[in-house]
């Protein structure tokens, strides 16, 4: 459809935001749109059910993994200055790095970390304190982190990898990670509503997360922020106004509004070029440098989302149309569906670009029983189950991880309907619940010609032989747990 001026009006956006947030029961949301050379914001609700203040475009929300776009861009500033090389081993800048696999530790490059092809598993759940040595201590614990593959073999989203990039920034600049990002990015860009430290946030209006309690009622998430060592991968608090200003910088030619050059245009725009392919993911068709790249209705987009214990963000840019939209919400599990719906609404009503989910196949009992099982990574467990009529997927933090944590962790996702997609790629989509619209695929073991398992699993997850061995969801690999131990 063609987007007309009525559909682009601030009133239309405000009405959509209020209606959708109310339907989903989300306490507070804010949506910002950059289109036709101007900003439009729509806000609804309150920062907290316990201590409510109206949400506006300057209210601080935690950006979660969208922080990675700041970490990556700060690294690119060092690349532009010749202080970091993308293809250099990360040990050149973090010589203290020790991993379970010495060969991997020596081979992982800066680019492997930036495009999630390092082979590192998702993360280590450990609190290394609030001191300036938090990242130093985190890197010292990385010898405990499992590896899911050889460096460069495949993409698998790694929070730990970006935290390690934070240590690169520290060692190269001689500053703390937070100070490095401020001096390299947020200060020259005039992002005056973007902070890492809780002491900076608490004197300003900020949102808190909410999750369902035991009775299903929304309650304030008491653990507001993750540990300091997770700042590079997910610790920035910012506002819709600042995030939209950040998007405008990414859409531009590397200049600040005052004309100062922060990055050569070719380096900034190069972050949008695909470095590795993704498969079967709603997040994108591939990674650039940090950014998820996706084609929507014939238009190329770059995007990144994030979540932190009941707070959610989705940021999408369309460079060829000089367009950006950001959605921020403060309630799980419906924050993700709200943000996703808001981004889709903006794409359609401002650009005439329609983003639709693929339609799953009818239930197939034989295929359902083949994929049903328990899958895990270092922190989480996915359970795919069938009752003979439908497939469901549930996502939970491992009980031992939750029990050992000395801080509140996000709520689990209850089992919700999922369906397999057409084609021979073992792809699926979640069709209900807080993960509605999330896509992924099941991977298989490689097999030799006589049907025996090869000693080397195929690095190509498209391999059609063998049994189901893993599941990819949210860009992360989860390995199947043998039935006897599930």
CSV table of C-alpha atoms in Angstrom, one decimal, residues 164-334:
chain,number,residue,atom,x,y,z
A,164,UNK,CA,35.3,-9.3,25.5
A,165,UNK,CA,35.2,-6.5,22.9
A,166,UNK,CA,34.6,-4.1,25.8
A,167,UNK,CA,37.9,-5.3,27.2
A,168,UNK,CA,39.5,-4.5,23.8
A,169,UNK,CA,38.3,-1.0,24.1
A,170,UNK,CA,39.7,-0.7,27.6
A,171,UNK,CA,43.1,-2.0,26.8
A,172,UNK,CA,43.5,0.0,23.6
A,173,UNK,CA,42.2,3.4,25.0
A,174,UNK,CA,43.5,3.0,28.6
A,175,UNK,CA,40.0,4.0,29.7
A,176,UNK,CA,37.1,2.1,31.3
A,177,UNK,CA,34.7,0.8,28.8
A,178,UNK,CA,32.0,3.2,29.8
A,179,UNK,CA,34.4,6.2,29.7
A,180,UNK,CA,35.7,5.0,26.3
A,181,UNK,CA,32.1,4.9,24.8
A,182,UNK,CA,31.3,8.3,26.2
A,183,UNK,CA,34.5,10.0,24.8
A,184,UNK,CA,34.3,8.2,21.5
A,185,UNK,CA,30.5,8.4,20.8
A,186,UNK,CA,27.9,9.7,23.2
A,187,UNK,CA,29.6,13.0,24.2
A,188,UNK,CA,30.6,14.1,20.6
A,189,UNK,CA,27.1,13.1,19.4
A,190,UNK,CA,25.4,15.1,22.2
A,191,UNK,CA,23.5,12.0,23.5
A,192,UNK,CA,22.6,13.6,26.8
A,193,UNK,CA,20.2,10.9,27.9
A,194,UNK,CA,22.5,7.9,27.6
A,195,UNK,CA,24.2,6.4,30.6
A,196,UNK,CA,25.8,3.2,31.9
A,197,UNK,CA,26.0,3.9,35.6
A,198,UNK,CA,23.0,3.6,37.9
A,199,UNK,CA,24.1,6.7,39.8
A,200,UNK,CA,23.6,8.7,36.6
A,201,UNK,CA,20.3,7.2,35.8
A,202,UNK,CA,18.6,7.5,39.2
A,203,UNK,CA,18.4,11.3,39.1
A,204,UNK,CA,16.5,11.2,35.9
A,205,UNK,CA,13.1,9.8,34.8
A,206,UNK,CA,13.6,6.1,34.0
A,207,UNK,CA,11.5,3.0,33.4
A,208,UNK,CA,11.6,-0.2,35.3
A,209,UNK,CA,10.8,-3.6,33.9
A,210,UNK,CA,7.7,-5.7,34.8
A,211,UNK,CA,7.1,-9.5,34.7
A,212,UNK,CA,4.2,-11.6,35.7
A,213,UNK,CA,4.2,-12.8,39.3
A,214,UNK,CA,3.0,-16.2,40.6
A,215,UNK,CA,-0.6,-15.1,40.2
A,216,UNK,CA,0.0,-13.8,36.7
A,217,UNK,CA,-0.2,-10.2,37.7
A,218,UNK,CA,2.5,-7.8,36.6
A,219,UNK,CA,5.1,-6.9,39.2
A,220,UNK,CA,8.1,-4.7,39.1
A,221,UNK,CA,11.3,-6.5,38.3
A,222,UNK,CA,13.5,-5.8,41.3
A,223,UNK,CA,16.8,-6.5,39.5
A,224,UNK,CA,16.9,-3.4,37.3
A,225,UNK,CA,20.2,-3.9,35.5
A,226,UNK,CA,22.6,-6.6,34.7
A,227,UNK,CA,26.2,-6.7,36.1
A,228,UNK,CA,28.8,-4.1,35.0
A,229,UNK,CA,30.7,-6.7,33.1
A,230,UNK,CA,27.7,-7.1,30.8
A,231,UNK,CA,27.7,-3.4,29.9
A,232,UNK,CA,29.4,-3.8,26.5
A,233,UNK,CA,26.8,-6.4,25.5
A,234,UNK,CA,23.7,-4.9,27.1
A,235,UNK,CA,24.1,-2.2,29.8
A,236,UNK,CA,23.3,1.2,28.2
A,237,UNK,CA,20.2,3.1,29.4
A,238,UNK,CA,18.9,5.6,26.9
A,239,UNK,CA,15.8,7.4,25.7
A,240,UNK,CA,13.8,7.3,22.5
A,241,UNK,CA,15.0,10.7,21.7
A,242,UNK,CA,18.7,9.7,22.0
A,243,UNK,CA,18.2,6.4,20.2
A,244,UNK,CA,16.6,8.2,17.3
A,245,UNK,CA,19.5,10.6,17.2
A,246,UNK,CA,21.8,7.6,17.2
A,247,UNK,CA,19.9,6.2,14.3
A,248,UNK,CA,20.3,9.5,12.4
A,249,UNK,CA,24.0,9.3,12.9
A,250,UNK,CA,24.0,5.7,11.5
A,251,UNK,CA,22.0,6.8,8.5
A,252,UNK,CA,24.4,9.7,7.8
A,253,UNK,CA,28.0,10.0,6.6
A,254,UNK,CA,29.8,9.7,9.9
A,255,UNK,CA,29.5,13.4,10.9
A,256,UNK,CA,28.1,14.9,14.1
A,257,UNK,CA,25.4,17.6,13.8
A,258,UNK,CA,28.2,20.1,14.4
A,259,UNK,CA,30.1,18.7,11.4
A,260,UNK,CA,32.8,16.8,13.3
A,261,UNK,CA,33.8,13.6,11.6
A,262,UNK,CA,33.6,10.6,13.9
A,263,UNK,CA,33.9,7.9,11.2
A,264,UNK,CA,34.8,7.8,7.5
A,265,UNK,CA,31.5,7.2,5.6
A,266,UNK,CA,32.9,4.1,4.0
A,267,UNK,CA,33.6,2.5,7.5
A,268,UNK,CA,30.2,3.5,8.9
A,269,UNK,CA,28.3,2.2,5.8
A,270,UNK,CA,30.5,-0.9,5.7
A,271,UNK,CA,29.0,-1.9,9.0
A,272,UNK,CA,25.8,-2.6,7.0
A,273,UNK,CA,27.4,-5.0,4.5
A,274,UNK,CA,26.9,-8.7,5.1
A,275,UNK,CA,29.8,-10.5,6.6
A,276,UNK,CA,28.1,-13.8,7.4
A,277,UNK,CA,24.8,-15.4,6.4
A,278,UNK,CA,22.0,-16.2,8.9
A,279,UNK,CA,19.4,-18.8,8.2
A,280,UNK,CA,15.8,-19.2,9.3
A,281,UNK,CA,15.8,-16.2,11.6
A,282,UNK,CA,13.3,-13.4,11.9
A,283,UNK,CA,16.2,-11.3,13.2
A,284,UNK,CA,17.8,-11.1,9.8
A,285,UNK,CA,19.3,-12.7,6.7
A,286,UNK,CA,22.8,-12.0,7.9
A,287,UNK,CA,25.2,-10.1,10.1
A,288,UNK,CA,27.1,-7.0,9.1
A,289,UNK,CA,29.3,-5.7,11.7
A,290,UNK,CA,27.0,-6.2,14.7
A,291,UNK,CA,23.9,-5.2,12.8
A,292,UNK,CA,21.2,-7.7,11.7
A,293,UNK,CA,20.6,-7.3,8.0
A,294,UNK,CA,17.2,-8.1,6.5
A,295,UNK,CA,15.2,-7.5,3.4
A,296,UNK,CA,11.6,-6.6,4.0
A,297,UNK,CA,9.2,-6.4,1.1
A,298,UNK,CA,12.0,-5.6,-1.2
A,299,UNK,CA,13.7,-3.0,1.0
A,300,UNK,CA,17.0,-3.5,2.9
A,301,UNK,CA,16.9,-2.9,6.6
A,302,UNK,CA,19.4,-2.9,9.4
A,303,UNK,CA,18.2,-3.6,13.0
A,304,UNK,CA,19.0,-4.6,16.5
A,305,UNK,CA,16.8,-5.4,19.5
A,306,UNK,CA,17.5,-5.9,23.2
A,307,UNK,CA,15.9,-7.1,26.4
A,308,UNK,CA,16.8,-6.8,30.1
A,309,UNK,CA,14.5,-8.3,32.7
A,310,UNK,CA,11.1,-6.9,31.6
A,311,UNK,CA,12.4,-4.1,29.4
A,312,UNK,CA,12.6,-4.4,25.6
A,313,UNK,CA,13.8,-2.3,22.7
A,314,UNK,CA,13.6,-2.7,18.9
A,315,UNK,CA,15.5,-0.4,16.5
A,316,UNK,CA,15.2,-0.6,12.8
A,317,UNK,CA,16.7,1.6,10.0
A,318,UNK,CA,16.1,1.7,6.3
A,319,UNK,CA,19.2,3.5,4.9
A,320,UNK,CA,17.9,3.9,1.4
A,321,UNK,CA,14.8,5.7,2.6
A,322,UNK,CA,16.5,7.7,5.4
A,323,UNK,CA,14.0,6.2,7.9
A,324,UNK,CA,14.3,4.8,11.4
A,325,UNK,CA,11.9,3.6,14.1
A,326,UNK,CA,12.6,2.7,17.7
A,327,UNK,CA,10.1,1.1,20.1
A,328,UNK,CA,10.7,0.8,23.9
A,329,UNK,CA,8.5,-1.1,26.4
A,330,UNK,CA,8.6,-2.1,30.0
A,331,UNK,CA,6.8,-5.4,30.4
A,332,UNK,CA,7.4,-9.0,29.7
A,333,UNK,CA,6.4,-11.2,28.0
A,334,UNK,CA,4.4,-8.9,25.7
